[in-house]
Short mmCIF file of C-alpha atoms (C1' of nucleotides) in Angstrom, two decimals:
data_model
loop_
_atom_site.label_atom_id
_atom_site.label_comp_id
_atom_site.label_asym_id
_atom_site.label_seq_id
_atom_site.Cartn_x
_atom_site.Cartn_y
_atom_site.Cartn_z
CA MET A 16 -26.97 -3.35 31.27
CA PRO A 17 -26.90 -5.51 35.18
CA SER A 18 -25.67 -2.72 36.74
CA PRO A 19 -21.89 -1.98 37.52
CA THR A 20 -22.68 -3.33 41.28
CA ALA A 21 -19.93 -5.11 41.91
CA LYS A 22 -15.76 -4.25 40.05
CA PRO A 23 -16.43 -7.55 38.10
CA ASN A 24 -11.91 -7.08 38.74
CA ALA A 25 -11.76 -9.91 36.78
CA LYS A 26 -13.24 -9.56 33.58
CA LEU A 27 -12.27 -6.47 33.03
CA LYS A 28 -8.44 -7.33 33.28
CA ILE A 29 -9.19 -10.44 31.11
CA LEU A 30 -10.43 -8.73 27.85
CA ASP A 31 -7.56 -5.99 29.35
CA ALA A 32 -5.63 -9.25 28.42
CA ALA A 33 -7.75 -9.74 25.11
CA LEU A 34 -6.51 -6.74 23.44
CA SER A 35 -3.37 -7.27 24.18
CA VAL A 36 -2.29 -11.07 23.65
CA ILE A 37 -4.87 -11.01 20.22
CA ARG A 38 -3.84 -8.48 18.10
CA ALA A 39 0.13 -9.14 18.56
CA LYS A 40 -1.24 -13.62 18.25
CA GLY A 41 -3.89 -13.13 16.31
CA TYR A 42 -6.84 -14.60 17.77
CA SER A 43 -6.84 -18.32 16.59
CA ALA A 44 -3.49 -18.87 18.43
CA THR A 45 -4.11 -17.31 21.69
CA THR A 46 -5.19 -19.73 24.01
CA VAL A 47 -7.43 -19.43 26.89
CA ASP A 48 -4.72 -20.70 29.02
CA GLU A 49 -2.21 -17.50 27.87
CA LEU A 50 -4.91 -15.24 28.23
CA CYS A 51 -5.87 -15.92 32.25
CA ALA A 52 -1.61 -15.95 32.82
CA THR A 53 -1.81 -12.34 31.29
CA ALA A 54 -4.47 -11.68 33.65
CA GLY A 55 -3.38 -12.68 36.59
CA VAL A 56 -6.70 -15.34 37.50
CA THR A 57 -7.38 -18.32 37.01
CA LYS A 58 -9.15 -20.06 34.07
CA GLY A 59 -12.71 -20.71 36.50
CA ALA A 60 -12.92 -16.56 36.07
CA PHE A 61 -12.87 -16.79 32.55
CA PHE A 62 -16.04 -19.69 32.01
CA HIS A 63 -17.52 -17.80 34.72
CA HIS A 64 -18.11 -14.63 32.87
CA PHE A 65 -17.66 -15.83 29.11
CA LYS A 66 -20.10 -19.18 28.09
CA SER A 67 -16.82 -19.56 25.19
CA LYS A 68 -13.48 -17.83 23.22
CA ASP A 69 -16.22 -17.62 21.36
CA GLU A 70 -18.40 -15.46 23.30
CA LEU A 71 -14.74 -13.27 24.80
CA GLY A 72 -14.23 -12.69 21.37
CA VAL A 73 -16.98 -10.42 20.60
CA ALA A 74 -17.36 -9.23 24.21
CA ALA A 75 -13.70 -8.43 23.40
CA ALA A 76 -14.29 -6.38 19.41
CA GLU A 77 -17.30 -4.80 22.07
CA HIS A 78 -14.83 -3.42 24.91
CA TRP A 79 -12.38 -2.55 21.96
CA SER A 80 -15.05 -0.66 20.34
CA GLU A 81 -16.01 1.16 24.23
CA THR A 82 -12.66 1.53 25.15
CA THR A 83 -11.12 3.09 21.66
CA GLY A 84 -14.71 5.01 20.99
CA ALA A 85 -13.88 7.64 24.16
CA LYS A 86 -10.35 7.36 23.26
CA PHE A 87 -11.86 9.32 19.85
CA ALA A 88 -14.90 10.98 21.60
CA ALA A 89 -12.56 13.01 23.77
CA ALA A 90 -9.86 14.39 21.37
CA PRO A 91 -8.49 17.41 20.28
CA TYR A 92 -9.38 17.01 17.01
CA HIS A 93 -13.46 17.82 17.36
CA ASP A 94 -12.25 21.50 17.81
CA HIS A 95 -11.72 22.68 14.55
CA ALA A 96 -14.65 24.94 13.76
CA ASP A 97 -14.91 23.61 10.15
CA PRO A 98 -16.27 19.91 9.37
CA LEU A 99 -12.61 19.85 6.77
CA ASP A 100 -10.25 20.68 9.23
CA ARG A 101 -12.30 18.21 11.46
CA LEU A 102 -11.46 15.13 9.07
CA LEU A 103 -8.55 16.47 8.66
CA ALA A 104 -7.66 16.70 11.65
CA TYR A 105 -8.94 12.84 11.85
CA VAL A 106 -6.93 11.75 9.51
CA ALA A 107 -3.46 13.62 11.00
CA PHE A 108 -5.11 12.22 14.21
CA ARG A 109 -5.04 8.89 13.22
CA LYS A 110 -0.96 9.60 12.00
CA ALA A 111 -0.21 10.21 15.39
CA LEU A 112 -1.13 7.12 17.35
CA LEU A 113 1.61 5.68 14.41
CA GLN A 114 3.57 4.87 17.91
CA GLY A 115 5.43 2.59 19.46
CA GLY A 116 5.37 -1.34 18.60
CA VAL A 117 3.47 -2.98 15.86
CA PRO A 118 0.76 -4.29 17.84
CA GLU A 119 0.47 -1.96 20.54
CA PHE A 120 -1.23 0.99 17.22
CA THR A 121 -2.76 -1.97 14.67
CA CYS A 122 -6.21 -2.79 14.89
CA LEU A 123 -8.29 -5.13 17.24
CA ILE A 124 -11.19 -5.62 14.69
CA GLY A 125 -9.44 -6.54 11.69
CA THR A 126 -6.92 -8.68 13.30
CA LEU A 127 -10.53 -10.58 14.25
CA VAL A 128 -12.56 -10.03 11.03
CA GLN A 129 -9.15 -10.92 9.29
CA GLU A 130 -9.04 -15.28 11.08
CA THR A 131 -13.63 -15.63 11.78
CA TYR A 132 -14.84 -13.77 9.46
CA GLU A 133 -16.33 -17.30 8.26
CA THR A 134 -16.18 -19.41 10.68
CA VAL A 135 -17.62 -17.46 13.13
CA PRO A 136 -20.25 -15.10 12.46
CA THR A 137 -21.22 -13.61 15.55
CA ILE A 138 -17.15 -12.55 16.22
CA ARG A 139 -17.21 -10.85 12.40
CA GLU A 140 -20.97 -9.73 13.16
CA ALA A 141 -19.27 -7.13 16.09
CA CYS A 142 -16.30 -6.32 14.27
CA ASP A 143 -18.19 -5.13 11.20
CA ARG A 144 -21.06 -2.97 14.36
CA SER A 145 -17.31 -1.47 15.61
CA ILE A 146 -15.69 -0.67 12.40
CA SER A 147 -19.46 0.84 10.74
CA GLY A 148 -19.86 2.19 14.23
CA HIS A 149 -16.87 3.99 13.99
CA ALA A 150 -16.82 5.87 10.09
CA GLU A 151 -20.32 6.39 11.09
CA THR A 152 -19.58 9.41 13.36
CA LEU A 153 -17.35 10.75 10.35
CA GLU A 154 -20.36 10.96 8.64
CA ALA A 155 -21.86 14.95 9.58
CA ASP A 156 -17.89 17.24 9.12
CA ILE A 157 -17.93 14.92 5.12
CA GLU A 158 -21.67 15.27 4.51
CA ALA A 159 -20.90 18.99 6.50
CA ALA A 160 -17.99 19.32 4.29
CA MET A 161 -19.87 18.44 0.38
CA ARG A 162 -22.57 20.92 1.16
CA GLY A 163 -20.15 23.37 2.39
CA ARG A 164 -18.75 23.56 -0.94
CA GLY A 165 -21.52 22.50 -3.10
CA LEU A 166 -19.74 19.07 -3.72
CA SER A 167 -22.50 16.89 -5.51
CA SER A 168 -20.47 13.94 -6.16
CA GLU A 169 -20.91 9.97 -7.62
CA TRP A 170 -19.83 9.54 -4.04
CA THR A 171 -21.08 8.94 -0.57
CA ALA A 172 -20.45 10.51 2.57
CA LYS A 173 -20.51 6.96 3.51
CA SER A 174 -18.51 5.34 0.91
CA LEU A 175 -15.85 8.10 1.60
CA ALA A 176 -16.13 7.40 5.71
CA LEU A 177 -15.97 3.81 5.15
CA HIS A 178 -13.13 4.42 2.49
CA ILE A 179 -10.47 6.38 4.94
CA GLN A 180 -11.38 3.22 8.20
CA ALA A 181 -10.19 0.58 4.63
CA VAL A 182 -6.92 2.25 3.51
CA LEU A 183 -6.11 2.36 7.72
CA GLN A 184 -6.50 -0.95 7.93
CA GLY A 185 -4.49 -1.42 4.72
CA ALA A 186 -1.67 0.89 5.96
CA PHE A 187 -2.02 -1.15 9.33
CA ILE A 188 -1.08 -5.00 7.26
CA LEU A 189 1.88 -3.94 5.99
CA ALA A 190 3.33 -1.86 8.92
CA LYS A 191 3.09 -5.54 9.66
CA ALA A 192 4.77 -7.09 7.04
CA LYS A 193 7.25 -4.56 6.69
CA GLY A 194 7.71 -4.19 10.80
CA GLY A 195 7.22 -0.51 11.69
CA ALA A 196 4.85 2.49 11.61
CA GLU A 197 6.77 4.49 8.58
CA ILE A 198 5.02 3.09 5.40
CA ALA A 199 1.53 3.84 7.14
CA ALA A 200 2.57 6.73 8.13
CA ASP A 201 3.54 7.33 4.12
CA SER A 202 0.21 5.62 3.81
CA ILE A 203 -1.87 8.11 5.77
CA ASP A 204 -0.47 11.19 3.91
CA HIS A 205 -1.45 9.70 0.17
CA LEU A 206 -5.02 9.43 2.67
CA THR A 207 -4.80 13.30 3.66
CA ARG A 208 -3.62 14.34 -0.60
CA TYR A 209 -6.47 12.86 -1.60
CA LEU A 210 -9.11 14.62 1.57
CA GLU A 211 -7.04 17.71 0.34
CA GLN A 212 -8.04 17.44 -3.46
CA LEU A 213 -10.90 16.12 -3.35
CA PHE A 214 -12.87 18.90 -1.59
CA ARG A 215 -10.14 21.77 -2.96
CA PRO A 216 -10.16 20.65 -6.45
CA ALA A 217 -8.85 24.28 -8.32
CA LYS A 218 -5.60 24.93 -7.61
CA SER A 219 -6.07 28.72 -7.31
CA MET B 1349 16.87 -27.28 -8.21
CA PRO B 1350 16.46 -30.55 -7.50
CA SER B 1351 15.41 -31.72 -11.47
CA PRO B 1352 11.20 -31.89 -11.86
CA THR B 1353 11.85 -34.78 -13.26
CA ALA B 1354 9.09 -36.91 -11.36
CA LYS B 1355 5.34 -34.88 -11.14
CA PRO B 1356 5.49 -34.27 -7.15
CA ASN B 1357 2.17 -33.60 -7.82
CA ALA B 1358 1.22 -34.14 -4.17
CA LYS B 1359 2.87 -30.98 -2.89
CA LEU B 1360 1.16 -29.17 -4.53
CA LYS B 1361 -1.93 -31.23 -4.41
CA ILE B 1362 -0.69 -29.25 -0.94
CA LEU B 1363 -0.20 -25.90 -1.90
CA ASP B 1364 -3.36 -24.97 -3.94
CA ALA B 1365 -4.86 -26.32 -1.18
CA ALA B 1366 -3.67 -24.18 1.47
CA LEU B 1367 -4.01 -21.02 -0.75
CA SER B 1368 -7.72 -21.33 0.06
CA VAL B 1369 -8.31 -23.15 3.62
CA ILE B 1370 -5.93 -21.07 4.87
CA ARG B 1371 -8.21 -17.85 3.67
CA ALA B 1372 -11.20 -19.00 4.15
CA LYS B 1373 -10.49 -19.97 8.29
CA GLY B 1374 -7.04 -18.41 9.30
CA TYR B 1375 -3.73 -20.38 9.41
CA SER B 1376 -3.90 -20.75 12.88
CA ALA B 1377 -7.19 -22.21 12.43
CA THR B 1378 -5.89 -24.78 9.26
CA THR B 1379 -5.07 -28.05 10.22
CA VAL B 1380 -2.03 -29.93 8.52
CA ASP B 1381 -4.53 -33.36 8.76
CA GLU B 1382 -7.48 -30.88 6.82
CA LEU B 1383 -5.17 -29.27 4.24
CA CYS B 1384 -4.24 -33.03 4.24
CA ALA B 1385 -8.00 -34.32 3.13
CA THR B 1386 -8.18 -31.29 0.97
CA ALA B 1387 -5.62 -31.77 -1.50
CA GLY B 1388 -5.91 -35.02 -0.82
CA VAL B 1389 -2.77 -37.13 0.67
CA THR B 1390 -1.78 -38.23 4.26
CA LYS B 1391 0.88 -36.71 6.36
CA GLY B 1392 3.16 -38.37 5.45
CA ALA B 1393 2.96 -36.79 2.85
CA PHE B 1394 3.43 -33.96 4.11
CA PHE B 1395 6.07 -34.01 6.59
CA HIS B 1396 7.48 -35.61 3.45
CA HIS B 1397 7.99 -32.04 1.47
CA PHE B 1398 7.55 -30.09 4.70
CA LYS B 1399 9.57 -29.76 7.47
CA SER B 1400 6.76 -27.78 9.51
CA LYS B 1401 3.52 -26.34 9.90
CA ASP B 1402 5.56 -22.53 9.00
CA GLU B 1403 7.32 -24.38 6.85
CA LEU B 1404 4.55 -24.88 4.46
CA GLY B 1405 2.37 -21.22 4.91
CA VAL B 1406 6.66 -19.96 3.24
CA ALA B 1407 5.82 -22.33 1.22
CA ALA B 1408 2.91 -21.30 0.35
CA ALA B 1409 3.80 -17.53 0.34
CA GLU B 1410 6.13 -17.87 -2.68
CA HIS B 1411 3.74 -20.28 -4.16
CA TRP B 1412 0.52 -17.09 -3.83
CA SER B 1413 3.83 -15.03 -5.55
CA GLU B 1414 4.35 -16.99 -8.14
CA THR B 1415 0.46 -18.07 -9.18
CA THR B 1416 -0.73 -14.36 -9.07
CA GLY B 1417 3.02 -13.32 -10.31
CA ALA B 1418 2.37 -14.73 -13.75
CA LYS B 1419 -1.70 -13.84 -13.88
CA PHE B 1420 -1.35 -10.20 -13.05
CA ALA B 1421 1.70 -9.95 -15.24
CA ALA B 1422 -0.11 -12.40 -18.45
CA ALA B 1423 -3.38 -9.30 -18.02
CA PRO B 1424 -5.43 -7.67 -20.15
CA TYR B 1425 -3.71 -3.76 -18.27
CA HIS B 1426 -0.64 -3.31 -19.44
CA ASP B 1427 -2.36 -3.74 -23.07
CA HIS B 1428 -2.29 0.50 -22.73
CA ALA B 1429 0.05 2.43 -24.64
CA ASP B 1430 0.49 5.07 -21.54
CA PRO B 1431 2.00 4.06 -18.29
CA LEU B 1432 -1.21 6.67 -16.24
CA ASP B 1433 -3.19 4.82 -18.43
CA ARG B 1434 -1.19 1.14 -17.54
CA LEU B 1435 -1.69 2.47 -13.76
CA LEU B 1436 -5.61 2.92 -14.21
CA ALA B 1437 -6.27 0.14 -15.55
CA TYR B 1438 -4.20 -2.31 -13.47
CA VAL B 1439 -6.43 -0.77 -10.91
CA ALA B 1440 -9.80 -1.93 -12.52
CA PHE B 1441 -8.18 -4.78 -12.73
CA ARG B 1442 -8.28 -5.43 -8.84
CA LYS B 1443 -11.85 -4.51 -9.64
CA ALA B 1444 -12.60 -6.30 -11.95
CA LEU B 1445 -11.46 -9.08 -9.66
CA LEU B 1446 -13.30 -8.61 -6.70
CA GLN B 1447 -15.77 -11.61 -8.05
CA GLY B 1448 -17.19 -14.52 -6.07
CA GLY B 1449 -16.77 -15.31 -2.72
CA VAL B 1450 -15.31 -13.36 0.02
CA PRO B 1451 -12.92 -15.70 0.25
CA GLU B 1452 -12.02 -16.13 -3.00
CA PHE B 1453 -10.88 -12.95 -3.53
CA THR B 1454 -8.87 -11.89 -0.42
CA CYS B 1455 -5.01 -11.69 -0.16
CA LEU B 1456 -3.56 -14.77 1.42
CA ILE B 1457 -0.77 -12.53 1.88
CA GLY B 1458 -2.50 -10.30 3.70
CA THR B 1459 -4.04 -12.67 6.07
CA LEU B 1460 -1.12 -14.63 6.49
CA VAL B 1461 1.01 -11.31 7.45
CA GLN B 1462 -2.06 -10.26 10.18
CA GLU B 1463 -1.09 -13.50 12.24
CA THR B 1464 2.21 -14.36 12.03
CA TYR B 1465 4.25 -11.43 12.07
CA GLU B 1466 5.51 -10.85 15.83
CA THR B 1467 5.88 -15.15 15.45
CA VAL B 1468 7.03 -16.95 12.87
CA PRO B 1469 9.16 -14.06 11.09
CA THR B 1470 9.75 -16.14 8.82
CA ILE B 1471 6.38 -15.54 7.28
CA ARG B 1472 6.08 -12.11 7.19
CA GLU B 1473 9.12 -12.59 5.27
CA ALA B 1474 7.58 -14.23 2.69
CA CYS B 1475 4.84 -11.60 3.39
CA ASP B 1476 6.77 -8.58 2.56
CA ARG B 1477 9.11 -9.88 -0.64
CA SER B 1478 5.29 -10.80 -1.71
CA ILE B 1479 3.95 -7.61 -1.47
CA SER B 1480 6.20 -5.38 -2.07
CA GLY B 1481 7.08 -7.31 -5.43
CA HIS B 1482 4.04 -6.87 -6.33
CA ALA B 1483 4.64 -3.08 -5.78
CA GLU B 1484 7.21 -2.84 -7.51
CA THR B 1485 5.93 -4.54 -11.05
CA LEU B 1486 4.14 -0.63 -10.84
CA GLU B 1487 6.69 1.27 -9.52
CA ALA B 1488 7.65 2.00 -13.41
CA ASP B 1489 5.23 2.88 -14.76
CA ILE B 1490 4.32 4.93 -11.61
CA GLU B 1491 8.00 7.08 -12.38
CA ALA B 1492 6.66 7.37 -16.10
CA ALA B 1493 3.31 8.68 -15.43
CA MET B 1494 4.77 11.05 -13.92
CA ARG B 1495 7.73 12.80 -15.54
CA GLY B 1496 5.03 12.43 -18.25
CA ARG B 1497 2.68 14.87 -16.41
CA GLY B 1498 6.24 17.04 -14.81
CA LEU B 1499 5.44 16.63 -11.83
CA SER B 1500 7.64 16.76 -8.89
CA SER B 1501 6.46 15.93 -5.32
CA GLU B 1502 6.38 15.27 -2.11
CA TRP B 1503 5.23 11.53 -2.58
CA THR B 1504 7.29 8.67 -4.09
CA ALA B 1505 6.77 5.72 -6.90
CA LYS B 1506 7.01 3.89 -3.63
CA SER B 1507 5.10 4.48 -1.49
CA LEU B 1508 2.25 5.31 -3.88
CA ALA B 1509 3.12 1.96 -5.19
CA LEU B 1510 2.89 0.83 -2.00
CA HIS B 1511 0.03 2.71 -1.07
CA ILE B 1512 -3.01 1.16 -3.97
CA GLN B 1513 -1.65 -2.00 -2.55
CA ALA B 1514 -3.14 -0.45 1.24
CA VAL B 1515 -6.47 0.26 -0.20
CA LEU B 1516 -6.73 -3.33 -1.45
CA GLN B 1517 -5.28 -4.88 1.65
CA GLY B 1518 -8.11 -2.63 3.35
CA ALA B 1519 -11.42 -2.84 1.44
CA PHE B 1520 -11.17 -7.02 1.80
CA ILE B 1521 -10.88 -6.66 5.15
CA LEU B 1522 -14.18 -4.13 4.65
CA ALA B 1523 -15.16 -6.75 2.90
CA LYS B 1524 -14.70 -9.45 5.35
CA ALA B 1525 -16.49 -7.22 7.92
CA LYS B 1526 -19.33 -7.15 5.81
CA GLY B 1527 -19.81 -9.94 4.24
CA GLY B 1528 -19.87 -8.64 1.47
CA ALA B 1529 -18.01 -6.87 -1.87
CA GLU B 1530 -19.03 -4.49 -2.68
CA ILE B 1531 -17.48 -1.77 -0.56
CA ALA B 1532 -14.79 -2.73 -1.46
CA ALA B 1533 -15.73 -1.64 -4.94
CA ASP B 1534 -16.71 1.82 -3.13
CA SER B 1535 -13.14 2.18 -2.15
CA ILE B 1536 -11.16 1.18 -5.28
CA ASP B 1537 -12.95 4.36 -6.63
CA HIS B 1538 -11.65 6.06 -4.54
CA LEU B 1539 -8.62 5.27 -4.98
CA THR B 1540 -8.97 5.81 -8.53
CA ARG B 1541 -10.71 8.20 -7.73
CA TYR B 1542 -7.36 9.78 -6.10
CA LEU B 1543 -4.68 8.96 -8.63
CA GLU B 1544 -7.31 10.59 -11.45
CA GLN B 1545 -6.37 13.44 -8.67
CA LEU B 1546 -3.07 13.68 -9.12
CA PHE B 1547 -1.65 13.41 -12.24
CA ARG B 1548 -4.86 14.51 -13.85
CA PRO B 1549 -4.72 18.06 -10.63
CA ALA B 1550 -6.95 21.21 -12.99
CA LYS B 1551 -10.14 20.76 -14.29
CA SER B 1552 -9.49 21.97 -17.66
"C1'" DT C 384 18.63 -58.96 -19.51
"C1'" DG C 385 17.85 -59.59 -15.06
"C1'" DC C 386 19.46 -58.48 -10.48
"C1'" DT C 387 21.13 -55.12 -7.02
"C1'" DG C 388 21.47 -51.11 -4.62
"C1'" DG C 389 19.44 -46.54 -3.56
"C1'" DA C 390 17.09 -41.91 -4.24
"C1'" DT C 391 12.62 -40.57 -4.18
"C1'" DA C 392 8.06 -40.17 -2.55
"C1'" DC C 393 4.31 -41.43 0.04
"C1'" DC C 394 1.70 -43.96 3.12
"C1'" DG C 395 -0.95 -44.16 8.14
"C1'" DA C 396 -0.83 -45.60 12.52
"C1'" DC C 397 1.21 -43.75 16.60
"C1'" DT C 398 2.51 -40.23 20.50
"C1'" DG C 399 3.34 -36.76 23.75
"C1'" DG C 400 1.81 -32.37 24.95
"C1'" DT C 401 -1.94 -28.67 24.18
"C1'" DT C 402 -6.62 -27.13 23.49
"C1'" DG C 403 -11.06 -25.81 25.46
"C1'" DG C 404 -14.58 -26.23 28.01
"C1'" DT C 405 -15.58 -28.59 32.80
"C1'" DA C 406 -17.37 -30.52 37.37
"C1'" DT C 407 -16.83 -29.37 41.68
"C1'" DG C 408 -15.85 -27.07 45.50
"C1'" DG C 409 -14.78 -22.37 48.88
"C1'" DT C 410 -15.14 -17.12 49.98
"C1'" DG C 411 -17.49 -13.44 50.57
"C1'" DT C 412 -21.50 -10.66 50.93
"C1'" DC C 413 -26.29 -9.33 51.09
"C1'" DG D 1205 -28.43 -19.64 52.69
"C1'" DA D 1206 -28.72 -18.00 48.45
"C1'" DC D 1207 -25.61 -16.37 44.86
"C1'" DA D 1208 -22.31 -14.13 42.06
"C1'" DC D 1209 -17.36 -14.71 42.39
"C1'" DC D 1210 -12.96 -17.70 41.69
"C1'" DA D 1211 -9.61 -21.49 42.19
"C1'" DT D 1212 -8.41 -25.91 41.29
"C1'" DA D 1213 -8.04 -30.36 39.49
"C1'" DC D 1214 -10.07 -32.68 35.61
"C1'" DC D 1215 -11.39 -34.58 30.73
"C1'" DA D 1216 -11.50 -35.69 25.71
"C1'" DA D 1217 -10.28 -34.38 21.58
"C1'" DC D 1218 -7.27 -32.84 18.39
"C1'" DC D 1219 -3.03 -31.38 17.34
"C1'" DA D 1220 1.42 -31.32 15.49
"C1'" DG D 1221 4.89 -34.55 14.25
"C1'" DT D 1222 7.28 -38.77 14.60
"C1'" DC D 1223 8.72 -43.64 12.50
"C1'" DG D 1224 8.72 -47.29 10.08
"C1'" DG D 1225 7.25 -49.03 6.18
"C1'" DT D 1226 5.94 -49.99 1.17
"C1'" DA D 1227 6.33 -48.53 -3.35
"C1'" DT D 1228 8.88 -47.27 -7.89
"C1'" DC D 1229 11.76 -45.65 -10.52
"C1'" DC D 1230 16.70 -45.59 -11.95
"C1'" DA D 1231 22.39 -45.93 -12.51
"C1'" DG D 1232 25.58 -49.86 -13.09
"C1'" DC D 1233 26.42 -53.93 -13.90
"C1'" DA D 1234 26.58 -59.45 -15.65
#
DNA sequence: TGCTGGATACCGACTGGTTGGTATGGTGTC
DNA sequence: GACACCATACCAACCAGTCGGTATCCAGCA
């Protein structure tokens, strides 16, 4: 809001460093010094832009929401005409994102909230906004798919959108435990199977 | 192995304290001093029983596996005659466990592995053993249910057992983000629906 | 029965390095 | 010359881990 006049280069570099370092080492184990070293700035710059480490945590969650939000908004899965096809293409897109090392494809928000949900309320709230906001981008398509197939159900579009996020977060945890993306991909396949069965119930 | 003669009281108290403190604050944010204070022992006792904090992390993961393993082994969901009923009762049991505060029903292993998967290999491996070992207790029932219904499928019993764990772990993350168990329960309901559709495909 | 010696369990003051955060000063720009 | 931006030096608190010491038990032995 305070006008993006000059190029706040250091701030952006710190935020970008936070995304990668926190995902690899966790929030508590990430030190301000290391963040500064990775970003190539000094501590003075850090505390000029962020009042505290916790405030950086909130800003990092918001920065994550913005960058990934833009990434998903520009993704090709929106091109399908049918809402169910869009939803399935979204999940396939998430699966296709499982590339590179584990710290590169896992989610900052899941890592962040695990460590801070009890101790830093502001970060917990930022993580909630991030997950819920992202899930909401799926709700319209889910509702349209439900209407299109005349599904009146015990579950809501919102709960399904959040369930999809839960499966993804859980898949990341398994990938971290096993040190590879394979089981995460398997889990996403199960999710896809669930969605297809939900919306295309009878065999033929 | 060194014979359980005396009562190693302090060690057990430290491990029990670790289960609750780490789940609430995370691994890195948990200090040895706080662990000792919670357990009511001194630092000397801590480092008498554990060479380092990381070694305690491994021991805590193993202690978690043992205590929860015993809990699940004694749970009533095994009583059903049909393997699919057992599997569904297991999931229902997991849902019923969502009682009390978030730190009380969430999983130590998920918290631990998130923070240490890149930095402490021994803890990551202990978490892998814990999750995989628990998932294996479901495989026999899944396989029996597959055979009983003549399902030859693209997925394996092992991948489904791990997918169930993924959903649970993801549900815990959502619960942490939202500060309550409700969405976790919703997600488990979606999982139940998936299992029923998988094993009882045609409507009628 | 009493003595000895070693092993295990535990205590708590201490240490050296690290941490988040501050104080202060410099530099470019309007 | 005010202000945003950044650099450097510094600090008090805190951290994991150490170390010398004590308490208790038990085996062996006279």
